[in-house]
Short mmCIF file of C-alpha atoms and ligand atoms in Angstrom, two decimals:
data_model
loop_
_atom_site.label_atom_id
_atom_site.label_comp_id
_atom_site.label_asym_id
_atom_site.label_seq_id
_atom_site.Cartn_x
_atom_site.Cartn_y
_atom_site.Cartn_z
CA MET Y 62 38.02 192.92 -191.20
CA GLY Y 63 39.77 192.60 -194.55
CA ILE Y 64 41.09 189.38 -195.98
CA ALA Y 65 44.64 190.30 -195.07
CA GLY Y 66 43.52 190.97 -191.50
CA ARG Y 67 41.87 187.60 -191.26
CA GLY Y 68 44.89 185.90 -192.74
CA PHE Y 69 47.13 187.66 -190.27
CA CYS Y 70 44.83 186.62 -187.49
CA LEU Y 71 45.05 182.94 -188.34
CA LEU Y 72 48.81 183.22 -188.57
CA VAL Y 73 48.86 184.77 -185.07
CA LEU Y 74 46.71 181.91 -183.79
CA MET Y 75 49.04 179.37 -185.34
CA ALA Y 76 52.00 181.08 -183.71
CA ILE Y 77 50.24 181.00 -180.34
CA LEU Y 78 49.46 177.32 -180.80
CA ALA Y 79 53.06 176.57 -181.59
CA ALA Y 80 54.19 178.54 -178.54
CA CYS Y 81 51.80 176.50 -176.38
CA GLY Y 82 53.47 173.28 -177.39
CA ALA Y 83 50.94 172.32 -180.03
CA PRO Y 84 52.30 170.69 -183.17
CA ALA Y 85 54.13 173.39 -185.01
CA ALA Y 86 52.26 174.65 -188.02
CA SER Y 87 54.32 174.78 -191.15
CA PRO Y 88 54.51 178.30 -192.53
CA THR Y 89 51.42 179.23 -194.47
CA PRO Y 90 52.28 178.76 -198.13
CA ALA Y 91 52.62 181.98 -200.06
CA PRO Y 92 49.65 182.76 -202.29
CA PRO Y 93 50.10 181.62 -205.88
CA SER Y 94 52.10 184.26 -207.70
CA VAL Y 95 50.07 186.31 -210.11
CA SER Y 96 51.78 188.37 -212.79
CA PRO Y 97 50.54 191.97 -213.09
CA THR Y 98 48.99 191.20 -216.46
CA ALA Y 99 47.38 187.95 -215.41
CA PRO Y 100 43.58 187.94 -215.52
CA ALA Y 101 41.66 187.89 -212.26
CA PRO Y 102 40.85 184.37 -211.05
CA SER Y 103 38.09 182.95 -213.19
CA THR Y 104 35.00 181.59 -211.53
CA GLY Y 105 36.36 178.13 -212.31
CA LEU Y 106 33.29 177.20 -214.33
CA GLU Y 107 35.51 175.67 -216.98
CA ASP Y 108 36.83 173.13 -214.50
CA SER Y 109 33.53 171.88 -213.22
CA CYS Y 110 33.17 168.26 -214.26
CA GLY Y 111 36.67 167.15 -215.22
CA ASP Y 112 36.82 164.17 -217.58
CA ARG Y 113 33.18 163.12 -217.75
CA SER Y 114 34.06 159.68 -219.09
CA LYS Y 115 35.75 158.91 -215.77
CA LEU Y 116 32.87 159.98 -213.51
CA SER Y 117 30.86 157.49 -211.49
CA LYS Y 118 27.07 157.74 -211.57
CA GLU Y 119 26.83 158.17 -207.81
CA LEU Y 120 28.99 159.67 -205.10
CA TYR Y 121 28.69 158.97 -201.37
CA LEU Y 122 29.17 161.97 -199.09
CA PHE Y 123 29.45 161.42 -195.33
CA ASN Y 124 28.83 164.83 -193.78
CA TRP Y 125 27.59 166.66 -190.69
CA PRO Y 126 23.79 167.17 -190.66
CA ASP Y 127 22.42 170.13 -192.60
CA TYR Y 128 25.90 171.09 -193.76
CA ILE Y 129 25.51 171.41 -197.53
CA ALA Y 130 22.94 173.31 -199.59
CA GLN Y 131 20.55 171.06 -201.49
CA GLU Y 132 20.98 173.43 -204.44
CA VAL Y 133 24.68 172.58 -204.58
CA LEU Y 134 23.89 168.87 -204.78
CA ASP Y 135 21.22 169.49 -207.41
CA ARG Y 136 23.59 171.56 -209.52
CA PHE Y 137 26.32 168.94 -209.36
CA GLU Y 138 23.84 166.35 -210.57
CA ARG Y 139 22.51 168.66 -213.29
CA GLU Y 140 25.93 169.82 -214.51
CA CYS Y 141 28.01 166.69 -214.07
CA GLY Y 142 25.41 163.93 -214.04
CA VAL Y 143 26.50 162.54 -210.67
CA LYS Y 144 23.97 161.93 -207.92
CA VAL Y 145 25.35 162.64 -204.48
CA ILE Y 146 24.01 160.42 -201.74
CA VAL Y 147 24.40 162.00 -198.32
CA ASP Y 148 24.70 160.21 -195.01
CA THR Y 149 25.36 162.10 -191.78
CA TYR Y 150 27.23 161.85 -188.48
CA ASP Y 151 27.01 164.20 -185.52
CA SER Y 152 30.58 164.20 -184.23
CA ASN Y 153 34.14 163.58 -185.34
CA GLU Y 154 34.29 160.62 -182.99
CA THR Y 155 31.27 158.99 -184.66
CA LEU Y 156 32.85 159.53 -188.08
CA LEU Y 157 36.08 157.90 -186.89
CA ALA Y 158 34.30 155.00 -185.21
CA LYS Y 159 32.20 154.26 -188.31
CA LEU Y 160 35.22 154.19 -190.58
CA GLN Y 161 37.22 152.13 -188.10
CA ALA Y 162 34.31 149.70 -187.86
CA GLY Y 163 34.74 149.03 -191.55
CA ALA Y 164 32.30 151.40 -193.30
CA THR Y 165 33.80 151.50 -196.77
CA GLY Y 166 31.15 153.07 -198.95
CA TYR Y 167 32.04 156.74 -198.46
CA ASP Y 168 33.82 158.79 -201.13
CA VAL Y 169 34.03 162.18 -199.38
CA ILE Y 170 34.11 162.91 -195.64
CA VAL Y 171 34.28 166.17 -193.69
CA PRO Y 172 36.52 165.80 -190.61
CA SER Y 173 37.49 168.74 -188.43
CA ASP Y 174 41.10 169.81 -187.84
CA TYR Y 175 42.15 167.52 -184.94
CA MET Y 176 40.34 164.58 -186.53
CA VAL Y 177 42.32 165.10 -189.73
CA SER Y 178 45.51 164.67 -187.66
CA ILE Y 179 44.16 161.42 -186.21
CA MET Y 180 43.04 160.07 -189.58
CA ILE Y 181 46.35 160.90 -191.24
CA LYS Y 182 48.18 159.20 -188.37
CA GLU Y 183 45.94 156.14 -188.77
CA GLY Y 184 46.58 156.07 -192.54
CA MET Y 185 42.89 156.46 -193.32
CA LEU Y 186 43.03 159.27 -195.90
CA ALA Y 187 43.92 159.13 -199.58
CA GLU Y 188 46.37 161.68 -200.99
CA LEU Y 189 44.61 164.25 -203.15
CA ASP Y 190 45.63 164.66 -206.78
CA LYS Y 191 46.00 168.45 -207.01
CA ASN Y 192 45.79 168.25 -210.82
CA ASN Y 193 42.12 167.56 -210.30
CA LEU Y 194 41.69 170.51 -207.95
CA PRO Y 195 42.33 173.64 -210.02
CA ASN Y 196 39.82 175.59 -207.95
CA LEU Y 197 42.17 175.36 -204.99
CA LYS Y 198 43.46 178.73 -206.25
CA HIS Y 199 40.26 180.31 -204.91
CA ILE Y 200 40.97 179.30 -201.31
CA ASP Y 201 42.35 181.92 -198.95
CA PRO Y 202 45.95 180.91 -198.13
CA ALA Y 203 45.17 181.69 -194.48
CA HIS Y 204 43.08 178.51 -194.48
CA LEU Y 205 45.74 176.35 -196.12
CA GLY Y 206 48.82 174.79 -194.57
CA LEU Y 207 47.26 174.57 -191.13
CA TYR Y 208 48.82 172.47 -188.40
CA PHE Y 209 46.84 169.29 -189.12
CA ASP Y 210 47.78 168.99 -192.82
CA PRO Y 211 50.67 171.39 -193.47
CA GLU Y 212 50.89 170.71 -197.20
CA ASN Y 213 47.22 170.00 -197.78
CA LYS Y 214 48.20 166.59 -199.03
CA TYR Y 215 44.95 165.04 -197.81
CA THR Y 216 42.45 167.81 -197.24
CA VAL Y 217 41.09 171.09 -198.50
CA PRO Y 218 39.14 173.54 -196.34
CA TYR Y 219 35.34 173.39 -196.41
CA MET Y 220 33.93 175.74 -193.74
CA TRP Y 221 35.20 177.21 -190.51
CA GLY Y 222 33.67 178.58 -187.36
CA THR Y 223 33.60 178.86 -183.61
CA SER Y 224 31.82 177.10 -180.74
CA GLY Y 225 30.29 179.64 -178.39
CA PHE Y 226 26.82 179.83 -176.89
CA MET Y 227 23.55 181.46 -177.84
CA TYR Y 228 20.83 182.75 -175.55
CA ASP Y 229 17.39 184.26 -175.87
CA THR Y 230 17.54 187.90 -174.79
CA ALA Y 231 13.74 187.93 -174.55
CA ALA Y 232 13.81 185.19 -171.90
CA ILE Y 233 17.01 186.29 -170.15
CA PRO Y 234 16.90 190.09 -169.81
CA ARG Y 235 20.57 190.61 -168.88
CA GLU Y 236 23.87 190.33 -170.67
CA LEU Y 237 25.50 186.90 -170.61
CA LYS Y 238 29.13 186.76 -171.62
CA SER Y 239 30.89 184.01 -169.70
CA TRP Y 240 31.01 180.22 -169.60
CA LYS Y 241 29.98 180.80 -165.95
CA ASP Y 242 26.48 181.56 -167.29
CA VAL Y 243 26.51 178.13 -168.91
CA PHE Y 244 28.14 176.03 -166.21
CA GLU Y 245 26.61 177.77 -163.19
CA PRO Y 246 23.24 178.69 -164.66
CA ALA Y 247 20.92 181.15 -162.95
CA PRO Y 248 17.47 179.83 -161.89
CA ASP Y 249 15.73 181.10 -165.04
CA VAL Y 250 18.19 179.17 -167.21
CA GLN Y 251 18.27 175.92 -165.23
CA GLY Y 252 16.68 173.04 -167.13
CA LYS Y 253 16.60 175.10 -170.32
CA ILE Y 254 20.15 174.55 -171.55
CA SER Y 255 21.41 172.38 -174.37
CA MET Y 256 25.03 171.40 -174.81
CA LEU Y 257 26.69 170.07 -177.96
CA LYS Y 258 26.77 166.26 -178.15
CA ASP Y 259 30.49 166.40 -178.71
CA GLU Y 260 33.00 165.25 -176.13
CA ARG Y 261 35.96 167.42 -177.14
CA GLU Y 262 33.76 170.52 -177.42
CA VAL Y 263 31.90 170.02 -174.14
CA ILE Y 264 34.91 169.02 -172.05
CA GLY Y 265 36.87 171.76 -173.84
CA ALA Y 266 34.33 174.40 -172.84
CA ALA Y 267 34.48 173.28 -169.19
CA LEU Y 268 38.29 173.42 -169.34
CA LYS Y 269 38.16 176.92 -170.81
CA TYR Y 270 35.77 178.01 -168.07
CA LEU Y 271 38.34 176.82 -165.54
CA GLY Y 272 41.12 178.70 -167.33
CA PHE Y 273 42.82 175.56 -168.70
CA SER Y 274 43.75 174.64 -172.25
CA MET Y 275 41.06 172.83 -174.21
CA ASN Y 276 43.79 170.36 -175.15
CA THR Y 277 45.08 169.61 -171.70
CA THR Y 278 46.41 166.16 -170.93
CA ASN Y 279 46.74 166.93 -167.21
CA PRO Y 280 44.52 164.48 -165.24
CA ASP Y 281 43.92 166.96 -162.39
CA GLU Y 282 42.63 169.60 -164.78
CA LEU Y 283 40.43 167.05 -166.51
CA GLN Y 284 39.11 165.87 -163.14
CA LYS Y 285 38.09 169.46 -162.33
CA ALA Y 286 36.39 169.79 -165.71
CA LYS Y 287 34.48 166.58 -165.02
CA GLU Y 288 33.24 167.97 -161.71
CA VAL Y 289 32.00 171.12 -163.46
CA LEU Y 290 30.14 169.02 -166.04
CA LEU Y 291 28.57 166.68 -163.47
CA ARG Y 292 27.37 169.70 -161.45
CA GLN Y 293 25.89 171.25 -164.58
CA LYS Y 294 24.21 168.09 -165.87
CA PRO Y 295 20.94 168.29 -163.87
CA TYR Y 296 20.28 171.65 -165.56
CA VAL Y 297 20.92 170.38 -169.09
CA LYS Y 298 17.80 169.54 -171.08
CA ALA Y 299 19.67 167.91 -173.98
CA TYR Y 300 23.12 167.13 -175.34
CA THR Y 301 22.55 167.67 -179.04
CA SER Y 302 24.45 169.08 -182.00
CA ASP Y 303 21.72 168.87 -184.60
CA THR Y 304 18.50 169.91 -182.84
CA ASN Y 305 19.87 172.78 -180.73
CA ARG Y 306 18.75 175.30 -183.34
CA ASP Y 307 15.15 174.04 -183.28
CA LEU Y 308 15.11 173.88 -179.49
CA LEU Y 309 16.20 177.53 -179.29
CA VAL Y 310 13.69 178.70 -181.87
CA ALA Y 311 10.85 176.76 -180.20
CA GLY Y 312 11.81 178.26 -176.82
CA GLU Y 313 12.39 174.81 -175.33
CA VAL Y 314 15.86 175.93 -174.34
CA VAL Y 315 16.91 179.52 -173.70
CA LEU Y 316 20.65 178.89 -173.87
CA ALA Y 317 22.57 176.54 -176.16
CA HIS Y 318 26.18 175.60 -176.74
CA ILE Y 319 26.26 175.90 -180.51
CA TRP Y 320 28.34 176.19 -183.71
CA THR Y 321 28.37 179.48 -185.61
CA GLY Y 322 26.27 178.68 -188.68
CA ASP Y 323 23.54 176.98 -186.68
CA ALA Y 324 23.47 179.99 -184.35
CA ILE Y 325 23.16 182.46 -187.22
CA ARG Y 326 20.33 180.45 -188.77
CA ALA Y 327 18.54 180.22 -185.41
CA ARG Y 328 18.82 184.01 -185.07
CA ASP Y 329 17.36 184.48 -188.55
CA ALA Y 330 14.29 182.59 -187.33
CA LYS Y 331 14.17 184.31 -183.94
CA PRO Y 332 15.91 187.69 -183.76
CA SER Y 333 15.93 187.81 -179.95
CA LEU Y 334 18.65 185.13 -179.99
CA LYS Y 335 22.19 186.35 -179.47
CA TYR Y 336 25.44 184.47 -180.22
CA VAL Y 337 28.22 184.94 -177.70
CA ILE Y 338 31.92 184.18 -177.88
CA PRO Y 339 32.58 183.79 -174.16
CA GLU Y 340 35.10 186.14 -172.59
CA GLU Y 341 37.25 183.18 -171.50
CA GLY Y 342 37.52 182.06 -175.14
CA CYS Y 343 36.22 179.10 -177.11
CA THR Y 344 37.07 176.73 -179.94
CA ILE Y 345 37.95 177.92 -183.42
CA TRP Y 346 37.79 175.11 -185.97
CA GLN Y 347 37.92 174.23 -189.62
CA ASP Y 348 36.04 171.37 -191.28
CA ASN Y 349 37.78 169.86 -194.29
CA LEU Y 350 36.99 167.78 -197.36
CA ALA Y 351 38.87 164.49 -197.53
CA ILE Y 352 38.70 161.16 -199.32
CA PRO Y 353 38.94 157.96 -197.29
CA LYS Y 354 41.47 155.45 -198.61
CA THR Y 355 38.59 153.03 -199.01
CA ALA Y 356 36.66 155.32 -201.40
CA ARG Y 357 35.44 153.59 -204.55
CA ASN Y 358 35.11 156.75 -206.64
CA LYS Y 359 38.25 158.78 -205.97
CA TYR Y 360 38.29 160.67 -209.27
CA THR Y 361 34.61 161.68 -208.94
CA ALA Y 362 35.28 162.65 -205.33
CA GLU Y 363 38.04 165.02 -206.48
CA VAL Y 364 35.79 166.50 -209.16
CA PHE Y 365 33.12 167.07 -206.50
CA ILE Y 366 35.61 168.66 -204.09
CA ASN Y 367 36.78 170.90 -206.92
CA PHE Y 368 33.15 171.79 -207.69
CA LEU Y 369 32.61 172.82 -204.05
CA MET Y 370 35.57 175.21 -204.33
CA ARG Y 371 34.10 176.93 -207.40
CA PRO Y 372 33.34 180.44 -206.13
CA ASP Y 373 29.69 180.60 -207.20
CA ILE Y 374 29.06 177.17 -205.66
CA ALA Y 375 30.99 178.00 -202.47
CA ALA Y 376 28.86 181.15 -202.21
CA ILE Y 377 25.55 179.30 -202.58
CA ASN Y 378 26.73 176.97 -199.86
CA ALA Y 379 27.94 179.73 -197.49
CA ASN Y 380 24.80 181.81 -198.08
CA THR Y 381 22.67 178.79 -197.17
CA ILE Y 382 24.42 177.13 -194.25
CA LYS Y 383 25.93 180.40 -192.96
CA TYR Y 384 29.30 179.16 -191.79
CA GLY Y 385 32.56 180.98 -192.47
CA SER Y 386 33.80 180.35 -196.01
CA PRO Y 387 37.49 179.94 -196.81
CA ASN Y 388 36.80 180.86 -200.46
CA ARG Y 389 38.72 184.10 -201.04
CA THR Y 390 37.36 184.68 -204.54
CA ALA Y 391 33.75 184.24 -203.40
CA ILE Y 392 34.42 186.76 -200.63
CA GLN Y 393 36.34 189.26 -202.77
CA GLN Y 394 33.77 189.13 -205.55
CA ARG Y 395 31.01 189.67 -202.99
CA LEU Y 396 29.27 186.48 -204.09
CA ILE Y 397 28.70 185.82 -200.40
CA ASP Y 398 26.01 188.00 -198.84
CA PRO Y 399 27.77 191.10 -197.39
CA ALA Y 400 25.51 190.87 -194.32
CA LEU Y 401 27.14 187.51 -193.56
CA LEU Y 402 30.64 188.80 -194.33
CA ASN Y 403 30.10 191.70 -191.92
CA ASP Y 404 28.66 189.53 -189.16
CA PRO Y 405 31.26 189.33 -186.36
CA GLY Y 406 29.61 186.11 -185.19
CA ILE Y 407 30.71 184.43 -188.43
CA TYR Y 408 33.92 186.34 -189.16
CA PRO Y 409 35.03 187.44 -185.68
CA PRO Y 410 37.38 190.39 -185.24
CA GLU Y 411 41.00 189.85 -184.41
CA GLU Y 412 40.75 190.62 -180.69
CA LEU Y 413 38.11 187.91 -180.29
CA LYS Y 414 40.07 185.38 -182.32
CA ARG Y 415 43.01 185.80 -179.97
CA ARG Y 416 40.94 184.21 -177.21
CA MET Y 417 40.19 181.13 -179.25
CA GLU Y 418 41.93 177.80 -179.33
CA TRP Y 419 42.13 175.03 -181.94
CA LEU Y 420 41.46 171.52 -180.76
CA ILE Y 421 44.39 169.21 -181.40
CA ASP Y 422 44.85 165.45 -181.17
CA VAL Y 423 45.57 164.78 -177.48
CA GLY Y 424 47.05 161.34 -178.20
CA GLU Y 425 46.57 158.73 -175.52
CA ALA Y 426 45.02 161.27 -173.17
CA ILE Y 427 41.85 160.82 -175.24
CA GLU Y 428 41.13 157.90 -172.91
CA LEU Y 429 40.74 160.39 -170.06
CA TYR Y 430 38.32 162.43 -172.16
CA ASP Y 431 36.39 159.28 -173.17
CA ARG Y 432 36.08 158.26 -169.53
CA ILE Y 433 34.65 161.65 -168.54
CA TRP Y 434 32.19 161.48 -171.44
CA THR Y 435 31.06 158.02 -170.36
CA GLU Y 436 30.70 159.11 -166.74
CA LEU Y 437 28.62 162.05 -167.90
CA GLY Y 438 26.29 159.46 -169.41
CA VAL Y 439 25.48 161.28 -172.64
CA GLU Y 440 23.28 158.93 -174.64
CA GLN Y 441 24.67 157.93 -178.02
N1 SPD S 250 25.53 171.65 -188.76
C1 SPD S 250 26.81 171.05 -188.98
C2 SPD S 250 27.91 171.76 -188.29
C3 SPD S 250 29.26 171.10 -188.40
C4 SPD S 250 30.22 171.77 -187.55
N2 SPD S 250 31.40 171.06 -187.34
C5 SPD S 250 32.07 171.61 -186.27
C6 SPD S 250 33.12 170.80 -185.66
C7 SPD S 250 33.80 171.54 -184.57
N3 SPD S 250 34.71 170.75 -183.81
#
């Protein structure tokens, strides 16, 4: 699908969200106007390190595991002289809890959509100085102005993807296409399933299986989702978001609830693996770069965020971690591997996207979700 198609698709999704009572998305900002004689967007190389005299020696990135190419970090250190120190978390809830518990050392964090809403509401994010982010012009407008930060005051897009499931066609010689295959597993799948260690994703998938919104606040619907999850639990080998890829490749599980990029990388290692967007639908999400208010190196953080939006850097990153890139220039200039751009698992076609739902902040109903997660007894 072309860029315009994808942009249209996100707009349709936003309209559906709004119609479903989700926070209304502000209209997607129009792309920056370009005069007919204006040169094509540069690669942004000239903007790479900002004012070097203002850079800190080190920068602390708090990120999801395996979610940035080492080469990108090495280049930032080589070009700008800043060493990036990476620490990781495996869910939005862990990120929030760590910051709320007083962790102050992080300069850049990578919250997903609904977690951005929560962090803005809690006053945890610093406003970005757009003067330091000239490479923002490379971002596809379809990924800007989304419901959780309508003016991109606090965040810029990093990567996006979906949360479906993957199975081994060599071990399961039939087509799987429904959450039913996950929540009511056949005998040859029982005990060989992994689920994400992520309460909104797992409860959301059970809700979707039941035909409910992944953002429901209705206690009866959540009770039914809990029953589905408790029935499934004896068949689940692990709740994990960072080892599911290895488990699939090693054959220790034959079916895994998984995020796009991890699925694509697992399939590279084992071609019999197949990624499925379930017919009932699944989550579509966007992870975003943000600066906590407590950051000690805000200027360097902005220079780093700008560096990540440089098309050649965004392409190295997307070609390595294999998630969907919001970098329009990197896509248009074919800096991203065309095999990835043409992979419907990473850039799903419009008809599939229509079945997907964004997670949103469910407000106080999160207590109901937390209770289900605790009752499910997923080890932290
Ligand atoms: N391997 C790191 C993947 C990070 C994916 N974040 C997805 C969040 C979806 N709610």
